[in-house]
CSV table of C-alpha atoms in Angstrom, one decimal:
chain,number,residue,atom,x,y,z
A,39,UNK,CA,0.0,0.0,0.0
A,40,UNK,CA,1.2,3.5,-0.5
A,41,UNK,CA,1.4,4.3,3.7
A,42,UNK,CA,3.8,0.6,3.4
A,43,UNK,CA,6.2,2.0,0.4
A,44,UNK,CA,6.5,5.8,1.5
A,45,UNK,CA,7.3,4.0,5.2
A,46,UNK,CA,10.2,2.2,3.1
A,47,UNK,CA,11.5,5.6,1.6
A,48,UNK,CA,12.0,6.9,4.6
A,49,UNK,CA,13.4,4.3,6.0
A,50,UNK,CA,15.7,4.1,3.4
A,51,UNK,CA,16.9,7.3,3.3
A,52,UNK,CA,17.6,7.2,7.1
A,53,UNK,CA,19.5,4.4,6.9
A,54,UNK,CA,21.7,4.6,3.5
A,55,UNK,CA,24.4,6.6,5.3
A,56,UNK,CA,24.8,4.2,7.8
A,57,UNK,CA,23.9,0.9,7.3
A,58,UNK,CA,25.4,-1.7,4.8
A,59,UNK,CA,22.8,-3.2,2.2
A,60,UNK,CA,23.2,-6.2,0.1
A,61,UNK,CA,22.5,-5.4,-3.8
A,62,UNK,CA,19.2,-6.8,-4.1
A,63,UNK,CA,18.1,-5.5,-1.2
A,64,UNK,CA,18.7,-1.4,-2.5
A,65,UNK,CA,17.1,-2.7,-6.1
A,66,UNK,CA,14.2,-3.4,-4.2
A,67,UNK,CA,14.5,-0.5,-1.6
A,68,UNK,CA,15.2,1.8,-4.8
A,69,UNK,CA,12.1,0.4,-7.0
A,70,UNK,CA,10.0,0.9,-4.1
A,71,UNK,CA,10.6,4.5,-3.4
A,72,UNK,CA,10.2,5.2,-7.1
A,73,UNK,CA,6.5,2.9,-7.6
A,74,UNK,CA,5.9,5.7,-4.5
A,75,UNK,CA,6.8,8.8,-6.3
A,76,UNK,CA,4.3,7.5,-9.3
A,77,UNK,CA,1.9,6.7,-7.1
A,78,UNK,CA,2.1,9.9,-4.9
A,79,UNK,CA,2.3,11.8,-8.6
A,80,UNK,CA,-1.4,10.1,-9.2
A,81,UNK,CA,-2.9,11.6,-5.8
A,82,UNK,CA,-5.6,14.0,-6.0
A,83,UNK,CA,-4.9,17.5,-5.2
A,84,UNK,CA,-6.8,19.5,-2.8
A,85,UNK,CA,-8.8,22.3,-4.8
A,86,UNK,CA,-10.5,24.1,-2.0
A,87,UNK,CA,-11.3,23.9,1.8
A,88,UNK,CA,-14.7,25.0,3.2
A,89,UNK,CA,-16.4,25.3,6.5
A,90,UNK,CA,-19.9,23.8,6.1
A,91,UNK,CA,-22.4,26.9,6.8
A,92,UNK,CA,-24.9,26.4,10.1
A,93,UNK,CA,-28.8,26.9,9.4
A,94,UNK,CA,-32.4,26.0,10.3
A,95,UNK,CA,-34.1,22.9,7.7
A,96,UNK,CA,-37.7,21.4,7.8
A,97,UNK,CA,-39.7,22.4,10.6
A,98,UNK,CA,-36.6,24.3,12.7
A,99,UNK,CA,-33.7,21.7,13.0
A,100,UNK,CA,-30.0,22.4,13.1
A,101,UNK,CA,-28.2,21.8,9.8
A,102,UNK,CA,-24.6,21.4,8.9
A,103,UNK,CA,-24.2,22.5,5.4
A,104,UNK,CA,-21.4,21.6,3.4
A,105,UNK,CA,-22.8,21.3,-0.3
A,106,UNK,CA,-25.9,23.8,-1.5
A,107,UNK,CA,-24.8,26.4,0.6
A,108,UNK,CA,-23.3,28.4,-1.9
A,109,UNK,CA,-19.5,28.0,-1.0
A,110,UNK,CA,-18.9,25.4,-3.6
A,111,UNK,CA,-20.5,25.8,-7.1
A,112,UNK,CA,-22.9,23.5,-8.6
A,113,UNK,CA,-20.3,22.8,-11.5
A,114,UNK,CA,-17.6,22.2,-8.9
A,115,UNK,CA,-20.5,19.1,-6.9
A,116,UNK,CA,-21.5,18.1,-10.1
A,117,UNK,CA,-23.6,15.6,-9.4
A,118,UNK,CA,-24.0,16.0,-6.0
A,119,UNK,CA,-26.6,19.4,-4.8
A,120,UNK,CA,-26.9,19.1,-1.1
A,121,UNK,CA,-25.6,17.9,1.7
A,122,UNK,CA,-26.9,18.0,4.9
A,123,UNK,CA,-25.5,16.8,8.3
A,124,UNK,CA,-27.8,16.6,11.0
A,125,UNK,CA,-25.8,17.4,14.1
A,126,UNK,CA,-25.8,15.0,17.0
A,127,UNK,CA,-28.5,16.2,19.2
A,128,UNK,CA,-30.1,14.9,22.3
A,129,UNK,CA,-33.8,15.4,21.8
A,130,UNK,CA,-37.1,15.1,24.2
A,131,UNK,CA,-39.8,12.5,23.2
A,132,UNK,CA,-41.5,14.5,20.1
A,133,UNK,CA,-39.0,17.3,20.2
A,134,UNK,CA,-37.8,17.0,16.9
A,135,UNK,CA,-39.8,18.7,14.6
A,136,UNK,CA,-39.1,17.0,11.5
A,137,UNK,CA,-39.5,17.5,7.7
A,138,UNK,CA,-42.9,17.4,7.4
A,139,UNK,CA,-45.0,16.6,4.3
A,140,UNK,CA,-43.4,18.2,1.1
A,141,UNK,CA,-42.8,17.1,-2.6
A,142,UNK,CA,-40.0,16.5,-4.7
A,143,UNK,CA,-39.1,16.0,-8.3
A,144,UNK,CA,-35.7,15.4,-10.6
A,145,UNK,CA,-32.8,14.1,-8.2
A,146,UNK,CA,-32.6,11.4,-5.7
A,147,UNK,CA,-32.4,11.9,-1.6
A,148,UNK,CA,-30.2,9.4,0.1
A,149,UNK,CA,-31.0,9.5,4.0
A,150,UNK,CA,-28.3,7.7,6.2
A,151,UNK,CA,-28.7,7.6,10.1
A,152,UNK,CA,-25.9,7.2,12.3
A,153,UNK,CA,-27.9,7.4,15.6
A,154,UNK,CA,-31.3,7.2,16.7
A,155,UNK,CA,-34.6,6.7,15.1
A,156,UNK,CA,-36.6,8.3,12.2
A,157,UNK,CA,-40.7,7.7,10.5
A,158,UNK,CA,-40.9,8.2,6.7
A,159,UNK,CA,-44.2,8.2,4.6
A,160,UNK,CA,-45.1,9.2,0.9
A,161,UNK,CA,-48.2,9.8,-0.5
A,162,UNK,CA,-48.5,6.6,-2.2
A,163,UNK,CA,-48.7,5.0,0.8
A,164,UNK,CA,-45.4,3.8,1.7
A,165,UNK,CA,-43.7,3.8,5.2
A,166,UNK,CA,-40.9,3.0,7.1
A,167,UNK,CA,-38.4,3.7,10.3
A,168,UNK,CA,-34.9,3.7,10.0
A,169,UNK,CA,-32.2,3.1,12.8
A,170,UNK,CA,-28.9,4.0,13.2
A,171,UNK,CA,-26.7,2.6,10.5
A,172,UNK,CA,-29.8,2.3,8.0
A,173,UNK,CA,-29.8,4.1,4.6
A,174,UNK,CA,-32.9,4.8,2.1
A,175,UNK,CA,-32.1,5.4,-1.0
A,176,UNK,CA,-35.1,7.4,-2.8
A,177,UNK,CA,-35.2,8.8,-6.9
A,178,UNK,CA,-37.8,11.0,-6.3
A,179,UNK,CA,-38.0,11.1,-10.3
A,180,UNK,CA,-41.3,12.2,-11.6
A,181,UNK,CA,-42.5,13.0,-8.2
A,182,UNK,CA,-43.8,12.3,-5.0
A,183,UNK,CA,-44.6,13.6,-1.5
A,184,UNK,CA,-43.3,12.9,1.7
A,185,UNK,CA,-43.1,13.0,5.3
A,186,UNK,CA,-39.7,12.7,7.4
A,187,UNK,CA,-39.0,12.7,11.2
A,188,UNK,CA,-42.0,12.7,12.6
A,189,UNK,CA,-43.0,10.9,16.1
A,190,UNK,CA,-39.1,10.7,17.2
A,191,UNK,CA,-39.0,9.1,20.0
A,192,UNK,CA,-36.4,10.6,22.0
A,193,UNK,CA,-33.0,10.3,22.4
A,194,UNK,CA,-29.6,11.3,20.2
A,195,UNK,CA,-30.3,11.9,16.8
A,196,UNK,CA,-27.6,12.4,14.0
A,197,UNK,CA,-27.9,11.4,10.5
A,198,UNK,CA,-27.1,12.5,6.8
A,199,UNK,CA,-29.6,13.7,4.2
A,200,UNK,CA,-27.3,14.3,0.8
A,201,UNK,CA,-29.0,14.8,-2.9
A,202,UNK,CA,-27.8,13.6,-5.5
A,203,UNK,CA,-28.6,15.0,-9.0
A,204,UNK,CA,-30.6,13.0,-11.9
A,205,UNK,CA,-29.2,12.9,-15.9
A,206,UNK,CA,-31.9,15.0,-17.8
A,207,UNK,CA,-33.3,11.4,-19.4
A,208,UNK,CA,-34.4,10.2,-16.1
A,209,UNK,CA,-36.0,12.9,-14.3
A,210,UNK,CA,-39.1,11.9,-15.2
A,211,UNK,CA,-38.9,8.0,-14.2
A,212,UNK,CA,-41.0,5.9,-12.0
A,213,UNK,CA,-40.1,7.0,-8.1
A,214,UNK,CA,-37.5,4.3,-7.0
A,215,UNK,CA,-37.3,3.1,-3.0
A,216,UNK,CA,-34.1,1.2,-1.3
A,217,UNK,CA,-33.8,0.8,2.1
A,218,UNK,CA,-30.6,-0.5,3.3
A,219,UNK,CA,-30.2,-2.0,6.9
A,220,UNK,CA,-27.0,-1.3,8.7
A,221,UNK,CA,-26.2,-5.5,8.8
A,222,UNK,CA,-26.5,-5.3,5.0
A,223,UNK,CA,-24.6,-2.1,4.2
A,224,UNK,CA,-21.0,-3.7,3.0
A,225,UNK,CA,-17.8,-2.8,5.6
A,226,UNK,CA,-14.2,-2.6,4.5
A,227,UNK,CA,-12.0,-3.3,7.2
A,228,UNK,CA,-8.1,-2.8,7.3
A,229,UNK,CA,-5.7,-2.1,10.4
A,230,UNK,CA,-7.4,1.3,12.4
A,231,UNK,CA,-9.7,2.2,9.6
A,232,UNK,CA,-13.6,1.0,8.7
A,233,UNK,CA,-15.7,2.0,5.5
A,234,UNK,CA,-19.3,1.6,5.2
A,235,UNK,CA,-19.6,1.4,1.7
A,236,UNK,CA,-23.1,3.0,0.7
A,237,UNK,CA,-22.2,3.6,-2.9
A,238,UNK,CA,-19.4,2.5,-5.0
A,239,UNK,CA,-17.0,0.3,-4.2
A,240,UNK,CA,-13.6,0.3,-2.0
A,241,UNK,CA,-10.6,-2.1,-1.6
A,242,UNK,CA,-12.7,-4.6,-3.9
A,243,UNK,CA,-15.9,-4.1,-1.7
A,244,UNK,CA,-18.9,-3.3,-3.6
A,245,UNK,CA,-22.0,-1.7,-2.3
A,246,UNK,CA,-25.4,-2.9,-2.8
A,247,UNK,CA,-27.1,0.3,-4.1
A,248,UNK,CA,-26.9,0.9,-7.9
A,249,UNK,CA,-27.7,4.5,-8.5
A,250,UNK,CA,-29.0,5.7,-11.8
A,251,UNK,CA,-25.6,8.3,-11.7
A,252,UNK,CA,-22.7,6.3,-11.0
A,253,UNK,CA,-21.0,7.7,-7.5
A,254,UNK,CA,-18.7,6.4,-4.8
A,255,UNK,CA,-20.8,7.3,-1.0
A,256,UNK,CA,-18.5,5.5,1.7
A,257,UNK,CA,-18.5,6.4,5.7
A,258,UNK,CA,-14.7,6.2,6.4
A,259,UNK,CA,-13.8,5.9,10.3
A,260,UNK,CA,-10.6,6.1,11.7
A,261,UNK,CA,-8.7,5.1,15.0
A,262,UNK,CA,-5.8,8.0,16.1
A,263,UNK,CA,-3.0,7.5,14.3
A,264,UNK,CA,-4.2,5.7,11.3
A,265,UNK,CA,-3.4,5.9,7.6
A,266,UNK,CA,-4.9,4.6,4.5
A,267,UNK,CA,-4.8,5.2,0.7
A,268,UNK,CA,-8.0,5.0,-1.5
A,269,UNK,CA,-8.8,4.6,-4.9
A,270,UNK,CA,-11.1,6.7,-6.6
A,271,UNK,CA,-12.3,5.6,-10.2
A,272,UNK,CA,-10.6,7.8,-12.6
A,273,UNK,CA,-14.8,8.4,-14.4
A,274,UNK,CA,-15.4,10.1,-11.4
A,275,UNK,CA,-14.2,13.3,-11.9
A,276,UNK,CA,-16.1,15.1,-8.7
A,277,UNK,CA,-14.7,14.1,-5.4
A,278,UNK,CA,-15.1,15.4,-1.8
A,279,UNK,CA,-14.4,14.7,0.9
A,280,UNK,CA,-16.3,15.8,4.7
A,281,UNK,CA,-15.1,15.4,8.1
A,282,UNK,CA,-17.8,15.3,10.5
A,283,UNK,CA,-15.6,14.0,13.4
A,284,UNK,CA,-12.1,14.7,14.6
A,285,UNK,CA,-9.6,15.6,12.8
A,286,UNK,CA,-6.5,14.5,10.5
A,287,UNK,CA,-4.7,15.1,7.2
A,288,UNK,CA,-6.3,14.4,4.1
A,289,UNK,CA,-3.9,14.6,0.6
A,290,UNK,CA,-2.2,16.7,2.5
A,291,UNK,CA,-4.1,18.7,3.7
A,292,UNK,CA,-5.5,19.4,7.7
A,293,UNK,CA,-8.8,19.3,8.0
A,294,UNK,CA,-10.7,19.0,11.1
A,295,UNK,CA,-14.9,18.7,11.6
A,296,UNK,CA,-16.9,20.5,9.8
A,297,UNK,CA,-14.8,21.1,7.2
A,298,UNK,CA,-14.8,19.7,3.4
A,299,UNK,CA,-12.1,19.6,1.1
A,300,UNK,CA,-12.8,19.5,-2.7
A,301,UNK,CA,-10.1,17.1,-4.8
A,302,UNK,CA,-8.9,17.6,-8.0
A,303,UNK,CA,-11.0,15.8,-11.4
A,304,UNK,CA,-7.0,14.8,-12.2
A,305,UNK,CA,-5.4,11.8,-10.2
A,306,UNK,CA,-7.1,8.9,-8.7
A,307,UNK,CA,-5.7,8.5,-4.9
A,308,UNK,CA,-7.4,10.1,-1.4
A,309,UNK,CA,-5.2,9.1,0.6
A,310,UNK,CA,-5.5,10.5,4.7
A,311,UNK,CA,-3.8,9.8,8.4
A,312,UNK,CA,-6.2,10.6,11.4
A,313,UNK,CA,-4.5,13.0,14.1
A,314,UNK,CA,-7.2,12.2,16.1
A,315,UNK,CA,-10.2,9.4,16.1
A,316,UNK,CA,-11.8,10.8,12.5
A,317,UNK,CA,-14.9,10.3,10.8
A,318,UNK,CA,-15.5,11.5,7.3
A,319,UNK,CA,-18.0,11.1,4.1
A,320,UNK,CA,-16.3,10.6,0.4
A,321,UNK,CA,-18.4,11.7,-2.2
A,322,UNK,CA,-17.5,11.1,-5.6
A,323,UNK,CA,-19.3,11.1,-8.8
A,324,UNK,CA,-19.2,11.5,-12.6
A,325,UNK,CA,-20.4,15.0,-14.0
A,326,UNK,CA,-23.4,15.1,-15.5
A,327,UNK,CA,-22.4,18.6,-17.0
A,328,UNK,CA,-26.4,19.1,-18.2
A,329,UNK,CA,-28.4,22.9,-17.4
A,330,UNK,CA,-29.7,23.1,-13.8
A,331,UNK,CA,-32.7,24.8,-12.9
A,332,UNK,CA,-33.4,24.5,-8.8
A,333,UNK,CA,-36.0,26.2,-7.1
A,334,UNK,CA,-37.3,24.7,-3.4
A,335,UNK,CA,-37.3,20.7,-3.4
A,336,UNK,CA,-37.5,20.5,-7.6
A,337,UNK,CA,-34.3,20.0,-9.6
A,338,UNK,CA,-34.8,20.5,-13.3
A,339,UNK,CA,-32.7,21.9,-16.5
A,340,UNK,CA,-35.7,24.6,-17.5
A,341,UNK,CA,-37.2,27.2,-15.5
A,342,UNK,CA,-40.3,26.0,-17.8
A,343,UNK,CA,-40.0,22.3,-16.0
A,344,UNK,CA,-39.6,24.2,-12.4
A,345,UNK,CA,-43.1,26.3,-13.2
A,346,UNK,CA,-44.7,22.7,-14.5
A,347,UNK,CA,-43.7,21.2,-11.0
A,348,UNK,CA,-45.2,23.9,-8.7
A,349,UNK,CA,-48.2,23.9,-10.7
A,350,UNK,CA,-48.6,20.0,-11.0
A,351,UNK,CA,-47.6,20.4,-7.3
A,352,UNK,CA,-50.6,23.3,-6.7
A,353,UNK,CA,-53.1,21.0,-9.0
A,354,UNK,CA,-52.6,18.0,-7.3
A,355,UNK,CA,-51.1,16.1,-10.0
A,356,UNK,CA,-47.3,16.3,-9.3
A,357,UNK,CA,-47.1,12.4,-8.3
A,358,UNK,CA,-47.5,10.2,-11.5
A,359,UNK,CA,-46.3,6.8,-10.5
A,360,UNK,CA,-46.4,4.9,-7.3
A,361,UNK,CA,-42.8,4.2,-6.1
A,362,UNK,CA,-41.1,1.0,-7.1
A,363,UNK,CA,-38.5,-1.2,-5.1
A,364,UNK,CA,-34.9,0.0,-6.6
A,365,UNK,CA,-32.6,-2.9,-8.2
């Protein structure tokens, strides 16, 4: 791994001035250091750095806001639109107030809970509760209207509500349901580091979700002091990456909670050490790079498909299709 062969460069170069090595042993000290350097030239870069903005969602709950907030473009998240954190907060019994009933069209909503408990209905009927770990994947497509959050029962909530954008062709499919369990959501393990893998795939793990846009989601956590190199698909030309726990160094770069760092489309490695026990979402996706017209929970390319959705919306006629299991 790349944490192994930069460990032998340094090695190396400590110990060249005073220590006697046989000849095959400095070939193979010497082809290590330089399979590094091409790997280390092959690392992602780190664009920008942003503090996620603080603000009031759904019925008056505390937000996190990395993505949508206006710091990063919508050409620089491409695919992505939104992300949400919702901070870990100890609620009373009915305290939190929710999301309640709205409508959506033209993206899907991917809801992942780390702690506590949360209701969902639509309109067509369908319900559910997730607990921590869980994930529901939605593609709101031609429309629907639901209901999030409601009857908590008390008790620590944090979770993750992150858009993710829809190619103009499918906008207007059948609504698509997943729900993941936490037992069925693939985990990567190697030495101080676990992945959830939500989306994508890491060190040969694949997910179970197979989202219409093709994108790596994965929950990385990190004991103190530990290091670890990823590969991201070189298709995926968006990549981000959010720490919402501790802190540590990622491609080079500190970054502590709260904080996202947008990678470069160019080289495929993330590669990061944890200063302290660190938590952290990687996004990445391929751009759609298609007009974006966004106005309230609808995601189209035309202001003309925006007015069409508030008035199907004000009609009554906004949801087409009855949601289908996704595949």
């Amino acid at each position: 791994c790349l944490a192994h062969l930069t460990g032998f460069c340094f090695l190396f170069s400590h110990l060249e001035q005073t220590t006697t090595f046989s000849e095959p042993m400095l070939i193979f000290l010497w082809l290590a250091c330089v399979f590094t350097q091409s790997c280390s030239n092959d690392m992602k870069t780190v664009v920008k750095l942003i503090a996620a903005s603080t603000q009031k969602e759904g019925a008056g709950f505390t937000v996190r806001r990395p993505l949508g907030s206006g710091k990063l473009s919508n050409e620089e998240v491409d695919p992505f639109l939104m992300l949400d954190e919702l901070v870990p907060t100890d609620y009373k019994p009915g305290e939190f107030p929710g999301a309640p009933w709205h409508p959506h069209r033209g993206f899907d909503t991917v809801m992942y809970l780390k702690q506590g408990t949360g209701e969902h209905h639509d309109s067509m009927g369908n319900k559910g509760v997730l607990h921590a770990g869980d994930c529901q994947w939605l593609t709101t497509g031609s429309g629907l209207i639901h209901d999030e959050g409601q009857n908590h029962p008390g008790g620590v909530l944090h979770g993750f509500q992150l858009w993710v954008n829809l190619p103009a062709k499918h906008k207007m499919d059948p609504p698509a349901y997943r729900e993941i369990r936490a037992a069925d959501i693939p985990m990567m393990e190697a030495p101080g580091v676990k992945a959830k893998i939500i989306a994508g795939s890491c060190n040969g793990v694949q997910a179970v979700v197979r989202p219409i846009a093709p994108v790596q989601y994965i929950d990385f956590m990190a004991e103190k002091g530990a290091t670890f190199a990823h590969t991201i698909p070189e298709e995926l030309d968006t990549a981000i990456a959010y720490v919402y726990e501790g802190q540590g160094v990622i491609n080079g770069r500190n970054v502590k909670s709260g904080e996202a760092v947008l990678l470069s489309a160019e080289g495929q490695g993330l590669s990061f050490t944890a200063e302290a026990p660190m938590s952290f979402l990687l996004l990445a996706g391929r751009k759609l790079r298609e007009p974006i017209a966004w106005r309230g929970p609808f995601v189209m390319n035309t202001q003309e498909e925006i007015n069409l959705a508030f008035k199907e919306y004000s009609q009554g006629t906004l949801c087409k299709h009855k949601p289908r299991p996704m595949q």
